[in-house]
GROMACS .gro file of C-alpha atoms in nm:
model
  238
    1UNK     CA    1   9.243   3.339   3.762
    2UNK     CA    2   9.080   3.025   3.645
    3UNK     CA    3   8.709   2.987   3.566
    4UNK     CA    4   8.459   2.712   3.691
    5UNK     CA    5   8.250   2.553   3.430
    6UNK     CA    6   7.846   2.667   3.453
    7UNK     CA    7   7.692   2.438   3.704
    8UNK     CA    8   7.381   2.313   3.585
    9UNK     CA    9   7.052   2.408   3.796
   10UNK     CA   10   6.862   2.158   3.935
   11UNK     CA   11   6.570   2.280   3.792
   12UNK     CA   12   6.709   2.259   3.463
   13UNK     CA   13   6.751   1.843   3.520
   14UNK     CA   14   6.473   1.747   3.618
   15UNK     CA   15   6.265   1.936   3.364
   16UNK     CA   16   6.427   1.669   3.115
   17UNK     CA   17   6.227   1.405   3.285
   18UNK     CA   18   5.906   1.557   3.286
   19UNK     CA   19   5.607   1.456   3.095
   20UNK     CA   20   5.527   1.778   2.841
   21UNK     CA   21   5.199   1.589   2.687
   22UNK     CA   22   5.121   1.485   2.376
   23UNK     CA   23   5.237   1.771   2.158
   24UNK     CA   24   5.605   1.645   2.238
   25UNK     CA   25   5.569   1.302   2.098
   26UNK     CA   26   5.758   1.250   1.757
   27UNK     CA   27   5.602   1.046   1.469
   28UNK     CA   28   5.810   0.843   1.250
   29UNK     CA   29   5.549   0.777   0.956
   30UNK     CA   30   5.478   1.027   0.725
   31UNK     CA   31   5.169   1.187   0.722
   32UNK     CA   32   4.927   1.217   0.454
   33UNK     CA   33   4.932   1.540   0.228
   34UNK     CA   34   4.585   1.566   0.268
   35UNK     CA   35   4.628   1.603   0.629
   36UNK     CA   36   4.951   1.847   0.551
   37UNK     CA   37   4.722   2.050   0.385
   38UNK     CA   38   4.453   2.090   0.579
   39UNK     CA   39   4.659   2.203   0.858
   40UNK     CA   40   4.755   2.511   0.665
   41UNK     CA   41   4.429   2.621   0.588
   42UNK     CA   42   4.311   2.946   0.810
   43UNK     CA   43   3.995   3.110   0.733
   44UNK     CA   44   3.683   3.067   0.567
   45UNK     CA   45   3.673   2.776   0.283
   46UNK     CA   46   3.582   2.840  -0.077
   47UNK     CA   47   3.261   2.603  -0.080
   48UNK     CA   48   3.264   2.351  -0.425
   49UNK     CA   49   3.158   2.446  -0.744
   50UNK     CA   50   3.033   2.087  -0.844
   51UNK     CA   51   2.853   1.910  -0.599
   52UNK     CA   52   2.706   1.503  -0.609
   53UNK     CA   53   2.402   1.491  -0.478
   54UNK     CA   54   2.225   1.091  -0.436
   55UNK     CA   55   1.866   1.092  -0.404
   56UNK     CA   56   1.633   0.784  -0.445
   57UNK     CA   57   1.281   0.784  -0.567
   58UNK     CA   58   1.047   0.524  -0.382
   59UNK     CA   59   0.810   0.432  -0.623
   60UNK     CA   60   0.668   0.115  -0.517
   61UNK     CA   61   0.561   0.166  -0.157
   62UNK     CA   62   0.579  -0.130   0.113
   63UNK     CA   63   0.282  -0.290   0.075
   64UNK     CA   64   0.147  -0.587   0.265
   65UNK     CA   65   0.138  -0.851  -0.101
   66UNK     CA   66  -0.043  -1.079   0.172
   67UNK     CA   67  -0.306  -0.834   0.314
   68UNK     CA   68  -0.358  -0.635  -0.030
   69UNK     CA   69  -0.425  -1.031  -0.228
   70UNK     CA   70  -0.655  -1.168   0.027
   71UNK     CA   71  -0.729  -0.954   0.315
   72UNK     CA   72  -0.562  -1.069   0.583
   73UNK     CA   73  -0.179  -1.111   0.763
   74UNK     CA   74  -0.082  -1.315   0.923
   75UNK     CA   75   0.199  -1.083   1.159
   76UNK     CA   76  -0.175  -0.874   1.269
   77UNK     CA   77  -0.065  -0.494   1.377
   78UNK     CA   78   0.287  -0.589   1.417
   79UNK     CA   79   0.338  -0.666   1.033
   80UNK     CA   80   0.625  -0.362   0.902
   81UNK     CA   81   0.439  -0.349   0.546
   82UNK     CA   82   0.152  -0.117   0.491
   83UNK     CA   83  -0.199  -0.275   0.524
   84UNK     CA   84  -0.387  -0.136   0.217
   85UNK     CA   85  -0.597  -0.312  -0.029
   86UNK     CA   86  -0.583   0.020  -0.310
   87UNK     CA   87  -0.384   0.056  -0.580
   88UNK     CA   88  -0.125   0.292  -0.694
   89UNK     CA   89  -0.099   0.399  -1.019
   90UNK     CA   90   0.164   0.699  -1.207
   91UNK     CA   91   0.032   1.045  -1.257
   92UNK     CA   92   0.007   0.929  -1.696
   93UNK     CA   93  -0.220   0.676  -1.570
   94UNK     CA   94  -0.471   0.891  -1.364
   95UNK     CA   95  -0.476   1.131  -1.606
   96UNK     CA   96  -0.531   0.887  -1.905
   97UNK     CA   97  -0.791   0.705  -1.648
   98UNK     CA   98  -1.003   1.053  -1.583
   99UNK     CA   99  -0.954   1.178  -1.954
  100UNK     CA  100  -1.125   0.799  -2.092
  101UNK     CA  101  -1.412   0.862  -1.771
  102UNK     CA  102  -1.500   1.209  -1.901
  103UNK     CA  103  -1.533   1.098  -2.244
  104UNK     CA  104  -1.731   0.821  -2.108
  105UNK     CA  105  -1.999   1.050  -1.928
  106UNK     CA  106  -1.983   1.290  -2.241
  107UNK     CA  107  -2.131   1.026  -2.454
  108UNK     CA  108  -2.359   0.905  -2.214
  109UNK     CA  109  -2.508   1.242  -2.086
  110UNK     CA  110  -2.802   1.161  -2.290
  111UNK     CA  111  -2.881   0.785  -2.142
  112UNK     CA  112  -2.794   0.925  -1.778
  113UNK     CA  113  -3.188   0.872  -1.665
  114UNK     CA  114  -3.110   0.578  -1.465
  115UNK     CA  115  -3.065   0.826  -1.134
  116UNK     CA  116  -3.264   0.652  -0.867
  117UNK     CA  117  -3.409   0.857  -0.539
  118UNK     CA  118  -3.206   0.927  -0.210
  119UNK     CA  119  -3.430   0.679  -0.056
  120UNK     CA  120  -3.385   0.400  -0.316
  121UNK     CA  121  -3.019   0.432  -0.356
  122UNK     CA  122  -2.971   0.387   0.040
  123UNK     CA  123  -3.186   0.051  -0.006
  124UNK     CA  124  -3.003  -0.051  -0.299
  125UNK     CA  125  -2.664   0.057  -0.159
  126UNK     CA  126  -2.585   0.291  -0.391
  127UNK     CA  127  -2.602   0.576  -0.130
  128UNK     CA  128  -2.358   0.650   0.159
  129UNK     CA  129  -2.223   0.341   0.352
  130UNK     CA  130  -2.428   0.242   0.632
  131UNK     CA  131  -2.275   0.065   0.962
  132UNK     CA  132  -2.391  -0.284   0.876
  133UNK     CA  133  -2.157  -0.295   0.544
  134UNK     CA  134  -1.835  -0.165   0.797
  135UNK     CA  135  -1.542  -0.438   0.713
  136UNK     CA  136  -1.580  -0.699   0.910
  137UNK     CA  137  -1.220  -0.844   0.888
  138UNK     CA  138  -1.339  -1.123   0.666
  139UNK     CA  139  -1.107  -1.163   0.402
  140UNK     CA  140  -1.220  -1.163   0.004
  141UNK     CA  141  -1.007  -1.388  -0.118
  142UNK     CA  142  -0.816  -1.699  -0.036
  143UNK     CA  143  -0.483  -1.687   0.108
  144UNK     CA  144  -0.420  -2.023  -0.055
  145UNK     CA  145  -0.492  -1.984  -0.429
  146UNK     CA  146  -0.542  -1.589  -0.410
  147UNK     CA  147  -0.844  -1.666  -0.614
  148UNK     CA  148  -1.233  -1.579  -0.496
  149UNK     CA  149  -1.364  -1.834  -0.253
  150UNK     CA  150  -1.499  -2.147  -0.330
  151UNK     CA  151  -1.667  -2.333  -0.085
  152UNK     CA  152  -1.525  -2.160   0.188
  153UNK     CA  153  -1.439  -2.355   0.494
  154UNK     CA  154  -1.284  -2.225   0.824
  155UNK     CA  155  -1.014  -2.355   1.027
  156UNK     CA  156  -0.983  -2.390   1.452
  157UNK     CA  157  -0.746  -2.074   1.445
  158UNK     CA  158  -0.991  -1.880   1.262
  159UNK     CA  159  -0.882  -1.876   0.889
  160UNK     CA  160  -1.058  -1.914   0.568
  161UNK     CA  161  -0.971  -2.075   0.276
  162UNK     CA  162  -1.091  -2.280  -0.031
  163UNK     CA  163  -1.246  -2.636   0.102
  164UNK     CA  164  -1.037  -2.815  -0.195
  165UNK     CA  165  -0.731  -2.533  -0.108
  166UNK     CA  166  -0.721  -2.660   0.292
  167UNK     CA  167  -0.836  -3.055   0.188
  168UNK     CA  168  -0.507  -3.000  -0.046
  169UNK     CA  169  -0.266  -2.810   0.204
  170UNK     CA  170  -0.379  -3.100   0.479
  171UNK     CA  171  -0.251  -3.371   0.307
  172UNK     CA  172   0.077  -3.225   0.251
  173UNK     CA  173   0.120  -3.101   0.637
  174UNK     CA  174  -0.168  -3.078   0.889
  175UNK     CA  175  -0.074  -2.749   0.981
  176UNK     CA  176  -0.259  -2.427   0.918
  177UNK     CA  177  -0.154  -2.215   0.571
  178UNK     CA  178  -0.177  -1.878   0.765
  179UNK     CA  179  -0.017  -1.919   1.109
  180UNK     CA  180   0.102  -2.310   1.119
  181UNK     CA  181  -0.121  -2.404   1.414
  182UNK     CA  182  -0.227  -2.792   1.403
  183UNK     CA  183  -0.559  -2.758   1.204
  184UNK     CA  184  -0.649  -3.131   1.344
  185UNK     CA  185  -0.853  -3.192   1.018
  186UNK     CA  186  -1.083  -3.016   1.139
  187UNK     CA  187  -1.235  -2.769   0.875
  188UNK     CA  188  -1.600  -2.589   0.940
  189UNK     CA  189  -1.843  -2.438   0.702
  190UNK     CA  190  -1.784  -2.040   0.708
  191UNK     CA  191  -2.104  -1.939   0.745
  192UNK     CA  192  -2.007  -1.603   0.826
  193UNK     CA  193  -1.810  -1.557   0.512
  194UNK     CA  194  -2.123  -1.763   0.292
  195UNK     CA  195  -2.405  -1.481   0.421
  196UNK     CA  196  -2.179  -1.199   0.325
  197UNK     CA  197  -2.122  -1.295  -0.030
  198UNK     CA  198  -2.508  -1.395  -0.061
  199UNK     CA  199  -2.571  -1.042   0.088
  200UNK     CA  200  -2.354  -0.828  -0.156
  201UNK     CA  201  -2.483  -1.058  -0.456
  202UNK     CA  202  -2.854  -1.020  -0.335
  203UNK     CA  203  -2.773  -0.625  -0.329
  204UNK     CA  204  -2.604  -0.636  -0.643
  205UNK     CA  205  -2.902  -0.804  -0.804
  206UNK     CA  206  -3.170  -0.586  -0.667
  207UNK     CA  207  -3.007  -0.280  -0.781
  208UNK     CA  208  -2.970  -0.372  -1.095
  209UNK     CA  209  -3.369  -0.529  -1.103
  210UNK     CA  210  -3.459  -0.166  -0.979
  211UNK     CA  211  -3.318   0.081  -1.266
  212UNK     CA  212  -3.534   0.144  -1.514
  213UNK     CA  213  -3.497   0.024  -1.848
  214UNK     CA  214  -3.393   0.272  -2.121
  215UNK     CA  215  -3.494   0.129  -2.526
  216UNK     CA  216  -3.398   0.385  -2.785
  217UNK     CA  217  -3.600   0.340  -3.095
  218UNK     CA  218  -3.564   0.520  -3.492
  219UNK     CA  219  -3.800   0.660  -3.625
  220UNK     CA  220  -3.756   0.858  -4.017
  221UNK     CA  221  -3.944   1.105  -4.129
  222UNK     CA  222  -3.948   1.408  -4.405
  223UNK     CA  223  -3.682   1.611  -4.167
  224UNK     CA  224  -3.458   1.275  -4.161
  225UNK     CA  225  -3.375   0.981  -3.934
  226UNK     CA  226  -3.430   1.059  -3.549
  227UNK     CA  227  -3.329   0.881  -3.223
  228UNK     CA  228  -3.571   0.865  -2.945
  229UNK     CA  229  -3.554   0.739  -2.588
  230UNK     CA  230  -3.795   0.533  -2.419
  231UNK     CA  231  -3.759   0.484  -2.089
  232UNK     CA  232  -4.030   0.216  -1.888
  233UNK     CA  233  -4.250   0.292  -1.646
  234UNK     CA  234  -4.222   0.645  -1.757
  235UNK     CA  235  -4.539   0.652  -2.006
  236UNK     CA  236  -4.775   0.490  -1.763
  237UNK     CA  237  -4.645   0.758  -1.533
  238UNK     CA  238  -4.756   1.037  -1.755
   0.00000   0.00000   0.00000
C-alpha cells in the first residue's frame, strides 16, 4: 500500500508571505559590543565609583561696559547686559577694604567732632536722599572719551558729549556717536547737564564751608608733652 507525500496546508503557504514586523529583519553589520552588552544587562546597575563633574564659576558678571563708563546705552531696556554703574570686587578685597576703614575710624575716634545736626546734614546733603537728587538719566561721563564732561554740548537725538569730542566725531562722519542718527551739525549747550554739575559742586562746597574746623595744639608741661583739640566756634559757644 503506497503512501502519499504530506500535502502542505494552505495556511502554512501563505504564512511565508506575511509581514512578521521588524523583529524578523536580519542585519548584516555587526553590532557594536557596547550595544552587545548592554542588551545582557537585567537588573539594577552598579552606579560609578568615579564620577566627572564640569562646573564653571562666573566671576565677571555681564555688565553693560557702555552704561557702567558713562551712563547711558544705547540698546535702552532691550540691551542683554546688566545696567549697573557699582563695582564688584572678591571677598580678599572687601575684607582688606573694611579691615583698612576700621583702622581708619580707630585712629580718628578722637577728631570725629565734625558730626553736623539732622537738620544741617539734610541741607548739606549729607542726610537721606531727597526726591530732587533722584537720577535723572543724565549721564556722568562722556560716551566719547569716557572722561568727565567738558563743555558739554547736546545733540538733536538727545545725547551728550564733549563739545571738542562731537566737533571731532563730526568731521569724521556727521552721524551721531550713540545711535548714528544725522546730527546735522547741529550741537546745543546742555544746560540741563551744566546746572547739575554746578548743583553737586555748590553742595559739595557748602558742606565742606559748614564743618567746623578742628586745630590741635601742644602744649608741655611738668607731667610731659600733651595734645589738645580746639575746635572753632566752640569757645565762643561756651
Amino acid at each position: 500500500m503506497s503512501k502519499d507525500p504530506p500535502t502542505k496546508s494552505p495556511l502554512a503557504e501563505s504564512t511565508e508571505e506575511v509581514y512578521e514586523g521588524t523583529k524578523k529583519y536580519k542585519k548584516f553589520t555587526a553590532a557594536r559590543e557596547s550595544t552587545i552588552g548592554s542588551k545582557g544587562k537585567a537588573g539594577p546597575i552598579k552606579a560609578p565609583a568615579h564620577l566627572r563633574v564640569t562646573s564653571r564659576f562666573d566671576y565677571q558678571p555681564d555688565v553693560c561696559k557702555d552704561y557702567k563708563e558713562t551712563g547711558f546705552c544705547g540698546y535702552g531696556d532691550s540691551c542683554i547686559f546688566i545696567h549697573d554703574r557699582g563695582d564688584y570686587k572678591s571677598g580678599w578685597q572687601l575684607e582688606k577694604e573694611w579691615e583698612e576703614e576700621q583702622a581708619k575710624k580707630k585712629r580718628e575716634a578722637e577728631y570725629d567732632f565734625l558730626l553736623l545736626d539732622p537738620e544741617q546734614a539734610t541741607e548739606l546733603g549729607d542726610g537721606p536722599p531727597s526726591s530732587d537728587d533722584d537720577d535723572d538719566d543724565l549721564p556722568f561721563a562722556c560716551l566719547i572719551c569716557r572722561k568727565e564732561f567738558t563743555k558739554p554740548v547736546v545733540t538733536k537725538c538727545g545725547h551728550y558729549f564733549c563739545q571738542k569730542c562731537a566737533l571731532a566725531r563730526f568731521k569724521k562722519t556727521p552721524k551721531c556717536y550713540a545711535c548714528n542718527a544725522p546730527t546735522g551739525g547741529i550741537f546745543n549747550t546742555a544746560t540741563a547737564l551744566i546746572k547739575k554739575t554746578a548743583t553737586k559742586k555748590r553742595k559739595a562746597e557748602a558742606r565742606m564751608a559748614k564743618r567746623p574746623k578742628v586745630a590741635r595744639t601742644s602744649s608741655s608741661g611738668a607731667e610731659g608733652d600733651q595734645d589738645t583739640l580746639t575746635i572753632e566756634g566752640l569757645a565762643d559757644e561756651r
